[in-house]
Tab-separated table of C-alpha atoms in Angstrom:
chain	number	residue	atom	x	y	z
B	805	UNK	CA	135.891	111.085	93.388
B	806	UNK	CA	134.587	109.667	90.148
B	807	UNK	CA	131.673	107.777	92.046
B	808	UNK	CA	130.636	111.235	93.582
B	809	UNK	CA	130.853	112.743	90.360
B	810	UNK	CA	128.631	109.971	88.739
B	811	UNK	CA	126.268	110.436	91.489
B	812	UNK	CA	125.705	114.080	91.580
B	813	UNK	CA	125.478	114.374	87.663
B	814	UNK	CA	122.946	111.606	87.557
B	815	UNK	CA	120.922	113.383	90.311
B	816	UNK	CA	120.966	116.356	88.291
B	817	UNK	CA	120.219	115.128	84.927
B	818	UNK	CA	117.294	112.271	84.336
B	819	UNK	CA	118.665	111.797	80.705
B	820	UNK	CA	122.188	110.858	81.680
B	821	UNK	CA	120.686	108.776	84.967
B	822	UNK	CA	118.635	106.745	82.338
B	823	UNK	CA	120.889	106.407	79.556
B	824	UNK	CA	124.411	106.462	81.521
B	825	UNK	CA	123.690	104.885	84.684
B	826	UNK	CA	120.725	102.541	84.064
B	827	UNK	CA	122.316	101.665	80.935
B	828	UNK	CA	118.926	102.354	78.786
B	829	UNK	CA	121.470	102.854	75.613
B	830	UNK	CA	118.692	102.759	72.957
B	831	UNK	CA	116.956	106.225	74.200
B	832	UNK	CA	116.401	108.387	71.018
B	833	UNK	CA	115.371	112.021	70.658
B	834	UNK	CA	111.942	111.074	71.667
B	835	UNK	CA	113.070	109.494	75.057
B	836	UNK	CA	115.285	112.675	75.548
B	837	UNK	CA	112.242	114.942	75.526
B	838	UNK	CA	110.286	112.426	77.572
B	839	UNK	CA	112.891	112.678	80.357
B	840	UNK	CA	113.137	116.644	80.055
B	841	UNK	CA	109.434	116.600	80.320
B	842	UNK	CA	109.549	114.551	83.723
B	843	UNK	CA	112.147	116.575	85.339
B	844	UNK	CA	111.392	119.909	84.312
B	845	UNK	CA	107.851	120.501	83.537
B	846	UNK	CA	105.997	122.109	86.622
B	847	UNK	CA	102.646	120.138	86.297
B	848	UNK	CA	101.142	118.426	89.374
B	849	UNK	CA	99.574	115.887	87.068
B	850	UNK	CA	101.622	114.687	83.772
B	851	UNK	CA	99.868	112.337	81.421
B	852	UNK	CA	102.366	110.572	78.816
B	853	UNK	CA	100.756	108.558	75.561
B	854	UNK	CA	102.634	106.675	73.655
B	855	UNK	CA	102.171	103.350	71.870
B	856	UNK	CA	103.233	99.883	73.391
B	857	UNK	CA	106.962	98.918	72.986
B	858	UNK	CA	108.526	102.292	72.851
B	859	UNK	CA	110.189	102.082	76.273
B	860	UNK	CA	107.976	104.491	78.226
B	861	UNK	CA	107.633	102.110	81.387
B	862	UNK	CA	111.492	101.928	81.301
B	863	UNK	CA	111.862	105.379	81.675
B	864	UNK	CA	108.436	106.877	83.271
B	865	UNK	CA	108.153	104.063	85.896
B	866	UNK	CA	111.378	102.412	86.369
B	867	UNK	CA	114.076	104.958	85.537
B	868	UNK	CA	112.156	108.097	87.083
B	869	UNK	CA	111.271	106.121	90.267
B	870	UNK	CA	115.050	105.527	90.889
B	871	UNK	CA	115.948	108.970	90.300
B	872	UNK	CA	113.411	110.497	92.404
B	873	UNK	CA	114.675	108.299	95.201
B	874	UNK	CA	118.334	109.031	94.514
B	875	UNK	CA	117.406	112.908	94.951
B	876	UNK	CA	115.334	112.293	97.834
B	877	UNK	CA	115.261	108.976	99.968
B	878	UNK	CA	112.555	109.744	101.857
B	879	UNK	CA	110.134	109.784	98.788
B	880	UNK	CA	106.605	107.327	98.925
B	881	UNK	CA	105.887	106.230	95.818
B	882	UNK	CA	102.877	104.039	94.734
B	883	UNK	CA	103.010	102.269	91.462
B	884	UNK	CA	99.568	101.474	90.363
B	885	UNK	CA	98.397	99.530	87.114
B	886	UNK	CA	95.518	97.603	85.887
B	887	UNK	CA	96.496	94.561	88.079
B	888	UNK	CA	98.567	94.226	90.932
B	889	UNK	CA	100.780	91.442	89.405
B	890	UNK	CA	101.830	94.030	86.563
B	891	UNK	CA	102.522	96.776	89.108
B	892	UNK	CA	104.657	94.403	90.855
B	893	UNK	CA	106.695	93.527	87.608
B	894	UNK	CA	107.554	97.399	87.378
B	895	UNK	CA	109.112	96.995	91.062
B	896	UNK	CA	110.957	93.748	90.310
B	897	UNK	CA	112.402	95.712	87.364
B	898	UNK	CA	113.335	98.446	89.864
B	899	UNK	CA	114.919	95.982	92.207
B	900	UNK	CA	116.901	94.463	89.315
B	901	UNK	CA	118.912	97.515	89.221
B	902	UNK	CA	118.951	97.936	92.938
B	903	UNK	CA	120.673	94.525	93.103
B	904	UNK	CA	122.723	94.786	90.045
B	905	UNK	CA	121.400	92.284	87.734
B	906	UNK	CA	120.759	94.454	85.069
B	907	UNK	CA	123.283	94.284	82.120
B	908	UNK	CA	124.858	97.526	81.581
B	909	UNK	CA	123.412	99.257	84.695
B	910	UNK	CA	125.752	100.999	86.641
B	911	UNK	CA	123.386	101.976	89.525
B	912	UNK	CA	124.377	99.784	92.321
B	913	UNK	CA	128.260	100.681	91.531
B	914	UNK	CA	127.419	104.406	91.739
B	915	UNK	CA	124.861	104.772	94.457
B	916	UNK	CA	125.691	101.366	96.325
B	917	UNK	CA	123.445	98.825	98.126
B	918	UNK	CA	119.891	99.934	99.061
B	919	UNK	CA	118.496	97.068	100.032
B	920	UNK	CA	116.913	96.546	103.764
B	921	UNK	CA	117.104	93.653	105.825
B	922	UNK	CA	113.424	92.280	105.958
B	923	UNK	CA	113.675	91.957	109.753
B	924	UNK	CA	114.109	95.986	110.063
B	925	UNK	CA	112.079	97.100	106.886
B	926	UNK	CA	109.816	96.124	104.130
B	927	UNK	CA	111.558	94.245	101.018
B	928	UNK	CA	109.339	92.121	99.106
B	929	UNK	CA	107.371	91.632	95.725
B	930	UNK	CA	104.846	94.265	96.585
B	931	UNK	CA	106.833	96.749	98.435
B	932	UNK	CA	110.323	97.986	99.345
B	933	UNK	CA	111.741	100.596	102.026
B	934	UNK	CA	115.261	101.534	100.856
B	935	UNK	CA	118.120	101.832	103.600
B	936	UNK	CA	119.299	105.300	102.391
B	937	UNK	CA	115.618	106.574	103.854
B	938	UNK	CA	116.457	108.943	106.959
B	939	UNK	CA	112.686	109.477	108.036
B	940	UNK	CA	110.421	107.062	109.687
B	941	UNK	CA	107.310	106.740	107.534
B	942	UNK	CA	104.049	104.796	107.445
B	943	UNK	CA	104.446	103.955	103.568
B	944	UNK	CA	107.211	102.223	102.152
B	945	UNK	CA	109.655	103.870	99.610
B	946	UNK	CA	107.665	102.269	96.739
B	947	UNK	CA	104.260	100.343	97.049
B	948	UNK	CA	102.505	98.484	94.379
B	949	UNK	CA	98.588	98.296	93.682
B	950	UNK	CA	95.973	97.466	90.991
B	951	UNK	CA	92.819	98.209	90.070
B	952	UNK	CA	91.423	95.603	92.752
B	953	UNK	CA	93.734	96.826	95.464
B	954	UNK	CA	92.693	99.148	98.302
B	955	UNK	CA	95.266	101.847	99.987
B	956	UNK	CA	92.968	103.774	102.127
B	957	UNK	CA	94.464	105.645	104.842
B	958	UNK	CA	98.044	105.994	103.253
B	959	UNK	CA	99.562	109.003	101.809
B	960	UNK	CA	102.362	109.258	99.113
B	961	UNK	CA	104.532	111.647	97.526
B	962	UNK	CA	104.018	110.425	94.273
B	963	UNK	CA	101.783	108.186	92.393
B	964	UNK	CA	102.667	106.661	89.047
B	965	UNK	CA	99.886	105.118	87.035
B	966	UNK	CA	101.278	102.652	84.366
B	967	UNK	CA	98.768	100.954	81.985
B	968	UNK	CA	95.950	101.648	84.330
B	969	UNK	CA	93.851	101.559	81.244
B	970	UNK	CA	94.385	98.489	79.225
B	971	UNK	CA	92.843	96.262	76.471
B	972	UNK	CA	91.444	94.141	79.343
B	973	UNK	CA	89.127	96.954	81.293
B	974	UNK	CA	87.594	98.915	78.083
B	975	UNK	CA	85.293	96.006	77.073
B	976	UNK	CA	82.567	97.059	78.917
B	977	UNK	CA	81.173	100.429	80.600
B	978	UNK	CA	81.193	98.576	84.089
B	979	UNK	CA	84.778	97.989	83.748
B	980	UNK	CA	85.632	101.638	82.275
B	981	UNK	CA	83.549	103.169	85.020
B	982	UNK	CA	85.423	101.172	87.806
B	983	UNK	CA	88.780	102.262	86.230
B	984	UNK	CA	87.697	105.905	86.305
B	985	UNK	CA	86.552	105.381	90.069
B	986	UNK	CA	89.963	103.955	91.069
B	987	UNK	CA	91.914	106.874	89.656
B	988	UNK	CA	89.575	109.230	91.364
B	989	UNK	CA	89.775	107.419	94.608
B	990	UNK	CA	93.593	107.190	94.340
B	991	UNK	CA	93.980	111.210	94.195
B	992	UNK	CA	92.930	111.389	97.920
B	993	UNK	CA	95.986	109.198	98.587
B	994	UNK	CA	98.454	112.075	97.595
B	995	UNK	CA	100.045	114.075	100.159
B	996	UNK	CA	99.025	118.004	99.463
B	997	UNK	CA	102.095	118.548	97.838
B	998	UNK	CA	102.269	115.358	95.895
B	999	UNK	CA	102.174	114.510	92.278
B	1000	UNK	CA	100.731	112.217	89.683
B	1001	UNK	CA	102.093	110.743	86.665
B	1002	UNK	CA	99.862	108.766	84.144
B	1003	UNK	CA	101.764	106.588	81.419
B	1004	UNK	CA	99.617	104.796	78.819
B	1005	UNK	CA	98.585	103.661	75.521
B	1006	UNK	CA	95.390	105.237	73.659
B	1007	UNK	CA	93.103	102.027	73.316
B	1008	UNK	CA	89.853	102.225	70.980
């Protein structure tokens, strides 16, 4: 009974999900406002700019992605960053909660085991398909990409850009143009009802 209550309370409240289930106990009023913005603002495209080391990726990319899948296990999410390795790092953070490896995280105890047998589905460093999924989809539950990656032909319900613009790709006009083109092209990967989240830091 307690497990079912926490499952539903977590799905109903992103702030509670991040703080009390994932164990993000250092959250403050700004993080509470960020959770409210992510959960309730109706915008199709959301832009969230915060300084480095302010916990933005933990909430926007890791916490919110897990919350979306808890509410709808058939979501198809693409995590996009300036480098594929960084996007895969975000996925590794998500998988750590799924495997119960994060100290203070109750995710696995409350929502159960989500991993998929690699013989039956995708479960690697670049993409995962969660076991609660109920529909057959070409795209995994979560997939990763970087500026150098092409995902032509796939369609996602949500794309999360996290640090697509970084100190490494603002040094020349060519690099900046490439990032802009990647962003424009990626929007064609969204399904008609899809949404897009941008998390980043301002760079001079």
